[in-house]
């Protein structure tokens, strides 16, 4: 009964983190870049949203501002990687470190800014989970439609080709470096958008939020794709699966909390879930797929071939 009461909250928060997982999907699956910027950019989205709302800016405008701030963060990572030749993982870490100071500055040196639904008009909040689920679902549908339309334009298709085969794309005259910057900007913009929604849902922005976000995003991706690829492996279905993975992750997350697991171990739980889903394809191939023995045809003796070796 307690679990059923907690289920709407888990679904609402899972949908918000599913939006973040879509951003991670773009960088990790489409661009083939493990971008660690997201741990900072999701917090940037929260901070921008909370500060703007607390200063009287409408909630929907704060979402746009958070998205743009995330795009700037992704652009910095992209330029560090493409223009300066810094490896993508290290570029993400460097941007993430920069964002900590920037996020603290946005919050005005405070570690926490609160935006209670009693004082401000928010798009969604924790006190009304059904409304939060509906609002998140509408935003997700709009986001998936926009991404579907974008990734079938000329720019979107070149972004896909950049991740699939950068050498071939370069040979076809595609500016691979520019595409990586654009892709990372879009990815982190979506991540920051989810951060803005999360700030409204929780009613606050904390400077320490977002740590380990990349692990949650990857968990949602692997959980979602393990199911969606069995249905129909196309772009829209994959995005829906990723969002569904976020929901499943948070349902499991809340279930484990209700079982009495200490919150100190929740980050470890996230890492274990990702490790399991990363290992399953390898383990299945290595230990559970029976390989058929190679059949080698025996050569016939020369006597049988030339008629028993008799003279003409």
PDB file of C-alpha atoms in Angstrom:
ATOM      1  CA  UNK A   1       0.000   0.000   0.000  1.00  0.00           C
ATOM      2  CA  UNK A   2       2.815   2.390   0.844  1.00  0.00           C
ATOM      3  CA  UNK A   3       4.488   1.563  -2.487  1.00  0.00           C
ATOM      4  CA  UNK A   4       1.261   2.285  -4.410  1.00  0.00           C
ATOM      5  CA  UNK A   5       0.959   5.650  -2.680  1.00  0.00           C
ATOM      6  CA  UNK A   6       4.536   6.489  -3.671  1.00  0.00           C
ATOM      7  CA  UNK A   7       4.046   5.318  -7.278  1.00  0.00           C
ATOM      8  CA  UNK A   8       2.651   8.594  -8.756  1.00  0.00           C
ATOM      9  CA  UNK A   9       5.636  10.509  -7.373  1.00  0.00           C
ATOM     10  CA  UNK A  10       8.050   7.947  -8.806  1.00  0.00           C
ATOM     11  CA  UNK A  11       6.384   8.175 -12.227  1.00  0.00           C
ATOM     12  CA  UNK A  12       6.410  11.993 -12.193  1.00  0.00           C
ATOM     13  CA  UNK A  13      10.069  12.214 -11.233  1.00  0.00           C
ATOM     14  CA  UNK A  14      10.946   9.383 -13.612  1.00  0.00           C
ATOM     15  CA  UNK A  15       9.409  11.313 -16.526  1.00  0.00           C
ATOM     16  CA  UNK A  16      11.491  14.379 -15.672  1.00  0.00           C
ATOM     17  CA  UNK A  17      14.664  12.310 -15.507  1.00  0.00           C
ATOM     18  CA  UNK A  18      13.556  10.637 -18.739  1.00  0.00           C
ATOM     19  CA  UNK A  19      13.873  14.049 -20.437  1.00  0.00           C
ATOM     20  CA  UNK A  20      17.415  14.232 -19.104  1.00  0.00           C
ATOM     21  CA  UNK A  21      18.047  10.731 -20.472  1.00  0.00           C
ATOM     22  CA  UNK A  22      16.970  11.929 -23.940  1.00  0.00           C
ATOM     23  CA  UNK A  23      19.751  14.515 -23.768  1.00  0.00           C
ATOM     24  CA  UNK A  24      22.255  11.849 -22.742  1.00  0.00           C
ATOM     25  CA  UNK A  25      20.961   9.618 -25.558  1.00  0.00           C
ATOM     26  CA  UNK A  26      21.830  12.278 -28.141  1.00  0.00           C
ATOM     27  CA  UNK A  27      25.433  12.576 -26.963  1.00  0.00           C
ATOM     28  CA  UNK A  28      26.042   8.920 -26.069  1.00  0.00           C
ATOM     29  CA  UNK A  29      24.121   7.045 -28.767  1.00  0.00           C
ATOM     30  CA  UNK A  30      23.923   9.477 -31.689  1.00  0.00           C
ATOM     31  CA  UNK A  31      27.249  11.324 -31.370  1.00  0.00           C
ATOM     32  CA  UNK A  32      29.043   8.390 -29.684  1.00  0.00           C
ATOM     33  CA  UNK A  33      30.456  10.737 -27.028  1.00  0.00           C
ATOM     34  CA  UNK A  34      30.450  10.005 -23.299  1.00  0.00           C
ATOM     35  CA  UNK A  35      29.688  13.551 -22.154  1.00  0.00           C
ATOM     36  CA  UNK A  36      30.154  14.189 -18.432  1.00  0.00           C
ATOM     37  CA  UNK A  37      28.995  17.804 -18.745  1.00  0.00           C
ATOM     38  CA  UNK A  38      25.483  16.699 -17.822  1.00  0.00           C
ATOM     39  CA  UNK A  39      26.325  16.461 -14.113  1.00  0.00           C
ATOM     40  CA  UNK A  40      26.861  20.221 -14.217  1.00  0.00           C
ATOM     41  CA  UNK A  41      24.371  21.322 -16.873  1.00  0.00           C
ATOM     42  CA  UNK A  42      21.375  19.742 -15.119  1.00  0.00           C
ATOM     43  CA  UNK A  43      22.271  21.787 -12.032  1.00  0.00           C
ATOM     44  CA  UNK A  44      22.665  24.863 -14.241  1.00  0.00           C
ATOM     45  CA  UNK A  45      19.121  24.397 -15.494  1.00  0.00           C
ATOM     46  CA  UNK A  46      17.862  24.109 -11.923  1.00  0.00           C
ATOM     47  CA  UNK A  47      19.724  27.207 -10.773  1.00  0.00           C
ATOM     48  CA  UNK A  48      18.675  29.390 -13.710  1.00  0.00           C
ATOM     49  CA  UNK A  49      15.046  28.331 -13.357  1.00  0.00           C
ATOM     50  CA  UNK A  50      14.888  28.826  -9.586  1.00  0.00           C
ATOM     51  CA  UNK A  51      16.568  32.240  -9.627  1.00  0.00           C
ATOM     52  CA  UNK A  52      14.399  33.555 -12.470  1.00  0.00           C
ATOM     53  CA  UNK A  53      11.157  32.349 -10.900  1.00  0.00           C
ATOM     54  CA  UNK A  54      12.155  33.779  -7.506  1.00  0.00           C
ATOM     55  CA  UNK A  55      12.629  37.134  -9.260  1.00  0.00           C
ATOM     56  CA  UNK A  56       9.153  37.095 -10.776  1.00  0.00           C
ATOM     57  CA  UNK A  57       9.888  35.634 -14.223  1.00  0.00           C
ATOM     58  CA  UNK A  58       7.123  33.311 -15.543  1.00  0.00           C
ATOM     59  CA  UNK A  59       7.907  29.608 -15.213  1.00  0.00           C
ATOM     60  CA  UNK A  60       7.700  28.859 -18.939  1.00  0.00           C
ATOM     61  CA  UNK A  61      10.228  31.611 -19.731  1.00  0.00           C
ATOM     62  CA  UNK A  62      12.558  30.148 -17.110  1.00  0.00           C
ATOM     63  CA  UNK A  63      12.410  26.818 -18.984  1.00  0.00           C
ATOM     64  CA  UNK A  64      13.562  28.505 -22.195  1.00  0.00           C
ATOM     65  CA  UNK A  65      16.339  30.340 -20.341  1.00  0.00           C
ATOM     66  CA  UNK A  66      17.491  27.094 -18.714  1.00  0.00           C
ATOM     67  CA  UNK A  67      17.550  25.368 -22.110  1.00  0.00           C
ATOM     68  CA  UNK A  68      19.690  28.160 -23.584  1.00  0.00           C
ATOM     69  CA  UNK A  69      22.053  28.068 -20.586  1.00  0.00           C
ATOM     70  CA  UNK A  70      22.476  24.329 -21.075  1.00  0.00           C
ATOM     71  CA  UNK A  71      23.213  24.867 -24.764  1.00  0.00           C
ATOM     72  CA  UNK A  72      25.974  27.304 -23.836  1.00  0.00           C
ATOM     73  CA  UNK A  73      27.476  24.716 -21.486  1.00  0.00           C
ATOM     74  CA  UNK A  74      27.359  22.058 -24.210  1.00  0.00           C
ATOM     75  CA  UNK A  75      28.914  24.482 -26.691  1.00  0.00           C
ATOM     76  CA  UNK A  76      31.845  25.069 -24.321  1.00  0.00           C
ATOM     77  CA  UNK A  77      32.426  21.305 -24.072  1.00  0.00           C
ATOM     78  CA  UNK A  78      32.162  20.975 -27.840  1.00  0.00           C
ATOM     79  CA  UNK A  79      34.699  23.742 -28.452  1.00  0.00           C
ATOM     80  CA  UNK A  80      37.125  22.319 -25.890  1.00  0.00           C
ATOM     81  CA  UNK A  81      36.899  18.985 -27.670  1.00  0.00           C
ATOM     82  CA  UNK A  82      36.719  20.058 -31.318  1.00  0.00           C
ATOM     83  CA  UNK A  83      38.638  23.324 -31.430  1.00  0.00           C
ATOM     84  CA  UNK A  84      41.302  22.580 -28.805  1.00  0.00           C
ATOM     85  CA  UNK A  85      41.646  18.843 -29.325  1.00  0.00           C
ATOM     86  CA  UNK A  86      40.888  17.916 -25.708  1.00  0.00           C
ATOM     87  CA  UNK A  87      39.433  14.373 -25.369  1.00  0.00           C
ATOM     88  CA  UNK A  88      35.651  14.429 -25.023  1.00  0.00           C
ATOM     89  CA  UNK A  89      35.539  12.887 -21.542  1.00  0.00           C
ATOM     90  CA  UNK A  90      38.115  15.333 -20.194  1.00  0.00           C
ATOM     91  CA  UNK A  91      36.395  18.261 -21.917  1.00  0.00           C
ATOM     92  CA  UNK A  92      33.149  17.320 -20.166  1.00  0.00           C
ATOM     93  CA  UNK A  93      34.893  17.094 -16.803  1.00  0.00           C
ATOM     94  CA  UNK A  94      36.500  20.520 -17.291  1.00  0.00           C
ATOM     95  CA  UNK A  95      33.173  22.127 -18.200  1.00  0.00           C
ATOM     96  CA  UNK A  96      31.518  20.402 -15.263  1.00  0.00           C
ATOM     97  CA  UNK A  97      34.100  21.919 -12.914  1.00  0.00           C
ATOM     98  CA  UNK A  98      33.565  25.363 -14.420  1.00  0.00           C
ATOM     99  CA  UNK A  99      29.820  25.012 -14.028  1.00  0.00           C
ATOM    100  CA  UNK A 100      30.092  24.486 -10.274  1.00  0.00           C
ATOM    101  CA  UNK A 101      31.473  27.995  -9.858  1.00  0.00           C
ATOM    102  CA  UNK A 102      29.025  29.399 -12.405  1.00  0.00           C
ATOM    103  CA  UNK A 103      26.045  27.716 -10.717  1.00  0.00           C
ATOM    104  CA  UNK A 104      27.161  29.079  -7.339  1.00  0.00           C
ATOM    105  CA  UNK A 105      27.348  32.551  -8.890  1.00  0.00           C
ATOM    106  CA  UNK A 106      23.865  32.171 -10.394  1.00  0.00           C
ATOM    107  CA  UNK A 107      22.527  31.287  -6.938  1.00  0.00           C
ATOM    108  CA  UNK A 108      24.162  34.427  -5.564  1.00  0.00           C
ATOM    109  CA  UNK A 109      26.658  32.554  -3.455  1.00  0.00           C
ATOM    110  CA  UNK A 110      23.922  30.555  -1.716  1.00  0.00           C
ATOM    111  CA  UNK A 111      23.778  26.775  -1.788  1.00  0.00           C
ATOM    112  CA  UNK A 112      19.977  26.631  -1.985  1.00  0.00           C
ATOM    113  CA  UNK A 113      17.179  28.710  -3.534  1.00  0.00           C
ATOM    114  CA  UNK A 114      13.592  27.706  -2.795  1.00  0.00           C
ATOM    115  CA  UNK A 115      10.590  28.240  -5.093  1.00  0.00           C
ATOM    116  CA  UNK A 116       7.568  26.936  -3.222  1.00  0.00           C
ATOM    117  CA  UNK A 117       4.367  26.370  -5.196  1.00  0.00           C
ATOM    118  CA  UNK A 118       2.575  28.346  -2.482  1.00  0.00           C
ATOM    119  CA  UNK A 119       4.519  31.484  -3.384  1.00  0.00           C
ATOM    120  CA  UNK A 120       5.080  31.077  -7.136  1.00  0.00           C
ATOM    121  CA  UNK A 121       3.066  29.822 -10.084  1.00  0.00           C
ATOM    122  CA  UNK A 122       4.860  26.698 -11.309  1.00  0.00           C
ATOM    123  CA  UNK A 123       4.209  24.406 -14.256  1.00  0.00           C
ATOM    124  CA  UNK A 124       4.450  21.328 -12.021  1.00  0.00           C
ATOM    125  CA  UNK A 125       5.152  20.587  -8.400  1.00  0.00           C
ATOM    126  CA  UNK A 126       5.503  17.702  -5.980  1.00  0.00           C
ATOM    127  CA  UNK A 127       2.251  18.446  -4.165  1.00  0.00           C
ATOM    128  CA  UNK A 128       0.196  17.582  -7.273  1.00  0.00           C
ATOM    129  CA  UNK A 129       1.705  14.476  -8.873  1.00  0.00           C
ATOM    130  CA  UNK A 130      -1.123  13.818 -11.382  1.00  0.00           C
ATOM    131  CA  UNK A 131      -0.674  17.344 -12.788  1.00  0.00           C
ATOM    132  CA  UNK A 132       3.104  16.852 -12.815  1.00  0.00           C
ATOM    133  CA  UNK A 133       2.711  13.612 -14.789  1.00  0.00           C
ATOM    134  CA  UNK A 134       0.413  15.251 -17.359  1.00  0.00           C
ATOM    135  CA  UNK A 135       2.641  18.346 -17.734  1.00  0.00           C
ATOM    136  CA  UNK A 136       5.794  16.224 -18.088  1.00  0.00           C
ATOM    137  CA  UNK A 137       4.117  13.926 -20.615  1.00  0.00           C
ATOM    138  CA  UNK A 138       3.008  16.895 -22.758  1.00  0.00           C
ATOM    139  CA  UNK A 139       6.533  18.356 -22.720  1.00  0.00           C
ATOM    140  CA  UNK A 140       8.002  14.950 -23.621  1.00  0.00           C
ATOM    141  CA  UNK A 141       5.618  14.509 -26.566  1.00  0.00           C
ATOM    142  CA  UNK A 142       6.467  17.998 -27.858  1.00  0.00           C
ATOM    143  CA  UNK A 143      10.196  17.353 -27.388  1.00  0.00           C
ATOM    144  CA  UNK A 144      10.111  14.009 -29.224  1.00  0.00           C
ATOM    145  CA  UNK A 145       8.177  15.538 -32.131  1.00  0.00           C
ATOM    146  CA  UNK A 146      10.663  18.423 -32.424  1.00  0.00           C
ATOM    147  CA  UNK A 147      13.656  16.042 -32.275  1.00  0.00           C
ATOM    148  CA  UNK A 148      12.054  13.691 -34.819  1.00  0.00           C
ATOM    149  CA  UNK A 149      11.518  16.573 -37.241  1.00  0.00           C
ATOM    150  CA  UNK A 150      15.019  17.955 -36.607  1.00  0.00           C
ATOM    151  CA  UNK A 151      16.912  14.686 -37.051  1.00  0.00           C
ATOM    152  CA  UNK A 152      15.322  14.146 -40.447  1.00  0.00           C
ATOM    153  CA  UNK A 153      16.521  17.504 -41.745  1.00  0.00           C
ATOM    154  CA  UNK A 154      19.845  17.793 -43.549  1.00  0.00           C
ATOM    155  CA  UNK A 155      21.627  19.004 -40.401  1.00  0.00           C
ATOM    156  CA  UNK A 156      20.079  16.247 -38.296  1.00  0.00           C
ATOM    157  CA  UNK A 157      21.070  13.530 -40.743  1.00  0.00           C
ATOM    158  CA  UNK A 158      24.655  14.800 -40.831  1.00  0.00           C
ATOM    159  CA  UNK A 159      24.688  14.697 -37.017  1.00  0.00           C
ATOM    160  CA  UNK A 160      23.680  11.034 -37.164  1.00  0.00           C
ATOM    161  CA  UNK A 161      26.324  10.280 -39.769  1.00  0.00           C
ATOM    162  CA  UNK A 162      28.941  12.063 -37.640  1.00  0.00           C
ATOM    163  CA  UNK A 163      28.293   9.656 -34.798  1.00  0.00           C
ATOM    164  CA  UNK A 164      27.992   6.574 -37.014  1.00  0.00           C
ATOM    165  CA  UNK A 165      31.105   7.102 -39.111  1.00  0.00           C
ATOM    166  CA  UNK A 166      33.017  10.383 -38.661  1.00  0.00           C
ATOM    167  CA  UNK A 167      35.705   9.448 -41.201  1.00  0.00           C
ATOM    168  CA  UNK A 168      33.166   8.747 -43.947  1.00  0.00           C
ATOM    169  CA  UNK A 169      31.246  11.916 -43.042  1.00  0.00           C
ATOM    170  CA  UNK A 170      34.457  13.933 -43.272  1.00  0.00           C
ATOM    171  CA  UNK A 171      35.178  12.391 -46.671  1.00  0.00           C
ATOM    172  CA  UNK A 172      31.707  13.483 -47.839  1.00  0.00           C
ATOM    173  CA  UNK A 173      32.471  17.098 -46.907  1.00  0.00           C
ATOM    174  CA  UNK A 174      30.635  17.149 -43.570  1.00  0.00           C
ATOM    175  CA  UNK A 175      32.074  19.490 -40.938  1.00  0.00           C
ATOM    176  CA  UNK A 176      32.405  16.892 -38.184  1.00  0.00           C
ATOM    177  CA  UNK A 177      33.787  19.323 -35.593  1.00  0.00           C
ATOM    178  CA  UNK A 178      30.899  21.740 -36.032  1.00  0.00           C
ATOM    179  CA  UNK A 179      28.391  18.886 -35.818  1.00  0.00           C
ATOM    180  CA  UNK A 180      29.853  17.717 -32.520  1.00  0.00           C
ATOM    181  CA  UNK A 181      29.494  21.203 -31.075  1.00  0.00           C
ATOM    182  CA  UNK A 182      25.876  21.438 -32.275  1.00  0.00           C
ATOM    183  CA  UNK A 183      25.038  17.964 -30.971  1.00  0.00           C
ATOM    184  CA  UNK A 184      26.545  18.600 -27.538  1.00  0.00           C
ATOM    185  CA  UNK A 185      24.749  21.950 -27.326  1.00  0.00           C
ATOM    186  CA  UNK A 186      21.379  20.324 -28.060  1.00  0.00           C
ATOM    187  CA  UNK A 187      22.103  17.468 -25.663  1.00  0.00           C
ATOM    188  CA  UNK A 188      22.980  19.717 -22.726  1.00  0.00           C
ATOM    189  CA  UNK A 189      20.138  22.087 -23.534  1.00  0.00           C
ATOM    190  CA  UNK A 190      17.686  19.214 -23.056  1.00  0.00           C
ATOM    191  CA  UNK A 191      19.490  18.133 -19.878  1.00  0.00           C
ATOM    192  CA  UNK A 192      19.211  21.679 -18.478  1.00  0.00           C
ATOM    193  CA  UNK A 193      15.519  21.741 -19.449  1.00  0.00           C
ATOM    194  CA  UNK A 194      14.962  18.636 -17.335  1.00  0.00           C
ATOM    195  CA  UNK A 195      16.884  20.351 -14.527  1.00  0.00           C
ATOM    196  CA  UNK A 196      14.512  23.332 -14.698  1.00  0.00           C
ATOM    197  CA  UNK A 197      11.504  21.014 -14.481  1.00  0.00           C
ATOM    198  CA  UNK A 198      13.127  19.158 -11.595  1.00  0.00           C
ATOM    199  CA  UNK A 199      13.669  22.434  -9.709  1.00  0.00           C
ATOM    200  CA  UNK A 200       9.989  23.290 -10.078  1.00  0.00           C
ATOM    201  CA  UNK A 201       8.935  19.788  -9.073  1.00  0.00           C
ATOM    202  CA  UNK A 202      11.112  19.742  -5.948  1.00  0.00           C
ATOM    203  CA  UNK A 203      10.548  23.415  -5.197  1.00  0.00           C
ATOM    204  CA  UNK A 204      14.232  24.267  -4.913  1.00  0.00           C
ATOM    205  CA  UNK A 205      17.631  24.353  -6.599  1.00  0.00           C
ATOM    206  CA  UNK A 206      20.611  22.969  -4.717  1.00  0.00           C
ATOM    207  CA  UNK A 207      24.224  23.527  -5.755  1.00  0.00           C
ATOM    208  CA  UNK A 208      24.942  19.842  -5.085  1.00  0.00           C
ATOM    209  CA  UNK A 209      22.140  18.566  -7.328  1.00  0.00           C
ATOM    210  CA  UNK A 210      23.111  16.693 -10.446  1.00  0.00           C
ATOM    211  CA  UNK A 211      25.992  14.636  -9.097  1.00  0.00           C
ATOM    212  CA  UNK A 212      25.765  11.215 -10.691  1.00  0.00           C
ATOM    213  CA  UNK A 213      23.161  12.390 -13.225  1.00  0.00           C
ATOM    214  CA  UNK A 214      25.098  10.738 -16.063  1.00  0.00           C
ATOM    215  CA  UNK A 215      24.713   7.371 -14.318  1.00  0.00           C
ATOM    216  CA  UNK A 216      20.940   7.809 -14.027  1.00  0.00           C
ATOM    217  CA  UNK A 217      20.783   8.852 -17.682  1.00  0.00           C
ATOM    218  CA  UNK A 218      22.745   5.810 -18.815  1.00  0.00           C
ATOM    219  CA  UNK A 219      20.628   3.525 -16.630  1.00  0.00           C
ATOM    220  CA  UNK A 220      17.465   4.910 -18.242  1.00  0.00           C
ATOM    221  CA  UNK A 221      18.952   4.446 -21.717  1.00  0.00           C
ATOM    222  CA  UNK A 222      19.983   0.836 -21.210  1.00  0.00           C
ATOM    223  CA  UNK A 223      16.760  -0.125 -19.442  1.00  0.00           C
ATOM    224  CA  UNK A 224      14.642   1.558 -22.111  1.00  0.00           C
ATOM    225  CA  UNK A 225      16.549   0.309 -25.148  1.00  0.00           C
ATOM    226  CA  UNK A 226      16.624  -3.262 -23.867  1.00  0.00           C
ATOM    227  CA  UNK A 227      12.830  -3.193 -24.208  1.00  0.00           C
ATOM    228  CA  UNK A 228      12.236  -0.808 -27.127  1.00  0.00           C
ATOM    229  CA  UNK A 229      14.661  -2.554 -29.493  1.00  0.00           C
ATOM    230  CA  UNK A 230      12.543  -5.690 -29.212  1.00  0.00           C
ATOM    231  CA  UNK A 231       9.546  -3.774 -30.567  1.00  0.00           C
ATOM    232  CA  UNK A 232      10.740  -1.669 -33.489  1.00  0.00           C
ATOM    233  CA  UNK A 233      14.211  -0.124 -33.560  1.00  0.00           C
ATOM    234  CA  UNK A 234      13.508   3.383 -34.872  1.00  0.00           C
ATOM    235  CA  UNK A 235      14.318   6.833 -33.534  1.00  0.00           C
ATOM    236  CA  UNK A 236      10.953   7.712 -31.981  1.00  0.00           C
ATOM    237  CA  UNK A 237      10.496   4.312 -30.341  1.00  0.00           C
ATOM    238  CA  UNK A 238      14.022   4.558 -28.921  1.00  0.00           C
ATOM    239  CA  UNK A 239      13.277   7.970 -27.370  1.00  0.00           C
ATOM    240  CA  UNK A 240      10.019   6.688 -25.881  1.00  0.00           C
ATOM    241  CA  UNK A 241      11.910   3.683 -24.535  1.00  0.00           C
ATOM    242  CA  UNK A 242      14.524   5.954 -22.964  1.00  0.00           C
ATOM    243  CA  UNK A 243      11.812   7.954 -21.168  1.00  0.00           C
ATOM    244  CA  UNK A 244      10.193   4.700 -20.077  1.00  0.00           C
ATOM    245  CA  UNK A 245      13.571   3.586 -18.777  1.00  0.00           C
ATOM    246  CA  UNK A 246      13.698   6.681 -16.580  1.00  0.00           C
ATOM    247  CA  UNK A 247      10.290   5.850 -15.148  1.00  0.00           C
ATOM    248  CA  UNK A 248      11.234   2.208 -14.511  1.00  0.00           C
ATOM    249  CA  UNK A 249      14.481   3.304 -12.875  1.00  0.00           C
ATOM    250  CA  UNK A 250      12.691   5.601 -10.438  1.00  0.00           C
ATOM    251  CA  UNK A 251      10.041   3.023  -9.633  1.00  0.00           C
ATOM    252  CA  UNK A 252      12.837   0.572  -8.741  1.00  0.00           C
ATOM    253  CA  UNK A 253      14.620   3.380  -6.896  1.00  0.00           C
ATOM    254  CA  UNK A 254      11.601   4.144  -4.731  1.00  0.00           C
ATOM    255  CA  UNK A 255      10.864   0.462  -4.176  1.00  0.00           C
ATOM    256  CA  UNK A 256      14.375  -0.118  -2.877  1.00  0.00           C
ATOM    257  CA  UNK A 257      14.047   2.887  -0.541  1.00  0.00           C
ATOM    258  CA  UNK A 258      10.791   1.466   0.833  1.00  0.00           C
ATOM    259  CA  UNK A 259      12.585  -1.825   1.487  1.00  0.00           C
ATOM    260  CA  UNK A 260      14.799   0.061   3.903  1.00  0.00           C
ATOM    261  CA  UNK A 261      18.023   0.552   1.944  1.00  0.00           C
ATOM    262  CA  UNK A 262      20.083   3.390   3.397  1.00  0.00           C
ATOM    263  CA  UNK A 263      20.227   6.447   1.155  1.00  0.00           C
ATOM    264  CA  UNK A 264      24.035   6.316   1.416  1.00  0.00           C
ATOM    265  CA  UNK A 265      23.953   3.288  -0.913  1.00  0.00           C
ATOM    266  CA  UNK A 266      21.626   4.716  -3.589  1.00  0.00           C
ATOM    267  CA  UNK A 267      24.464   5.994  -5.787  1.00  0.00           C
ATOM    268  CA  UNK A 268      26.069   2.562  -5.595  1.00  0.00           C
ATOM    269  CA  UNK A 269      22.740   1.031  -6.604  1.00  0.00           C
ATOM    270  CA  UNK A 270      22.627   3.288  -9.673  1.00  0.00           C
ATOM    271  CA  UNK A 271      26.143   2.241 -10.667  1.00  0.00           C
ATOM    272  CA  UNK A 272      25.289  -1.450 -10.232  1.00  0.00           C
ATOM    273  CA  UNK A 273      22.185  -1.114 -12.425  1.00  0.00           C
ATOM    274  CA  UNK A 274      24.214   0.519 -15.215  1.00  0.00           C
ATOM    275  CA  UNK A 275      26.990  -2.073 -14.864  1.00  0.00           C
ATOM    276  CA  UNK A 276      24.470  -4.921 -15.156  1.00  0.00           C
ATOM    277  CA  UNK A 277      22.845  -3.540 -18.296  1.00  0.00           C
ATOM    278  CA  UNK A 278      26.263  -2.869 -19.832  1.00  0.00           C
ATOM    279  CA  UNK A 279      27.425  -6.391 -19.024  1.00  0.00           C
ATOM    280  CA  UNK A 280      24.300  -8.304 -20.118  1.00  0.00           C
ATOM    281  CA  UNK A 281      25.026  -8.198 -23.909  1.00  0.00           C
ATOM    282  CA  UNK A 282      28.607  -9.400 -23.334  1.00  0.00           C
ATOM    283  CA  UNK A 283      27.614 -12.116 -20.873  1.00  0.00           C
ATOM    284  CA  UNK A 284      24.841 -13.303 -23.159  1.00  0.00           C
ATOM    285  CA  UNK A 285      27.198 -13.543 -26.101  1.00  0.00           C
ATOM    286  CA  UNK A 286      30.096 -15.016 -24.164  1.00  0.00           C
ATOM    287  CA  UNK A 287      28.391 -17.573 -21.932  1.00  0.00           C
ATOM    288  CA  UNK A 288      24.799 -18.148 -23.013  1.00  0.00           C
ATOM    289  CA  UNK A 289      24.998 -18.248 -26.802  1.00  0.00           C
ATOM    290  CA  UNK A 290      25.886 -21.747 -27.978  1.00  0.00           C
ATOM    291  CA  UNK A 291      28.290 -21.690 -30.863  1.00  0.00           C
ATOM    292  CA  UNK A 292      27.791 -24.339 -33.486  1.00  0.00           C
ATOM    293  CA  UNK A 293      30.917 -26.383 -34.135  1.00  0.00           C
ATOM    294  CA  UNK A 294      32.544 -25.718 -37.475  1.00  0.00           C
ATOM    295  CA  UNK A 295      31.980 -28.531 -39.971  1.00  0.00           C
ATOM    296  CA  UNK A 296      35.127 -29.445 -41.852  1.00  0.00           C
ATOM    297  CA  UNK A 297      34.628 -31.623 -44.867  1.00  0.00           C
ATOM    298  CA  UNK A 298      37.041 -34.525 -45.015  1.00  0.00           C
ATOM    299  CA  UNK A 299      39.103 -34.762 -48.158  1.00  0.00           C
ATOM    300  CA  UNK A 300      38.698 -37.914 -50.149  1.00  0.00           C
ATOM    301  CA  UNK A 301      41.769 -40.052 -50.758  1.00  0.00           C
ATOM    302  CA  UNK A 302      43.446 -39.539 -54.107  1.00  0.00           C
ATOM    303  CA  UNK A 303      42.745 -43.173 -54.994  1.00  0.00           C
ATOM    304  CA  UNK A 304      38.980 -42.537 -54.843  1.00  0.00           C
ATOM    305  CA  UNK A 305      39.311 -39.411 -56.948  1.00  0.00           C
ATOM    306  CA  UNK A 306      41.434 -40.839 -59.787  1.00  0.00           C
ATOM    307  CA  UNK A 307      39.579 -44.128 -59.924  1.00  0.00           C
ATOM    308  CA  UNK A 308      41.558 -46.067 -57.360  1.00  0.00           C
ATOM    309  CA  UNK A 309      44.955 -45.047 -58.766  1.00  0.00           C
ATOM    310  CA  UNK A 310      44.784 -47.496 -61.738  1.00  0.00           C
ATOM    311  CA  UNK A 311      46.862 -46.801 -64.796  1.00  0.00           C
ATOM    312  CA  UNK A 312      45.137 -45.710 -67.931  1.00  0.00           C
TER     313      UNK A 312
END
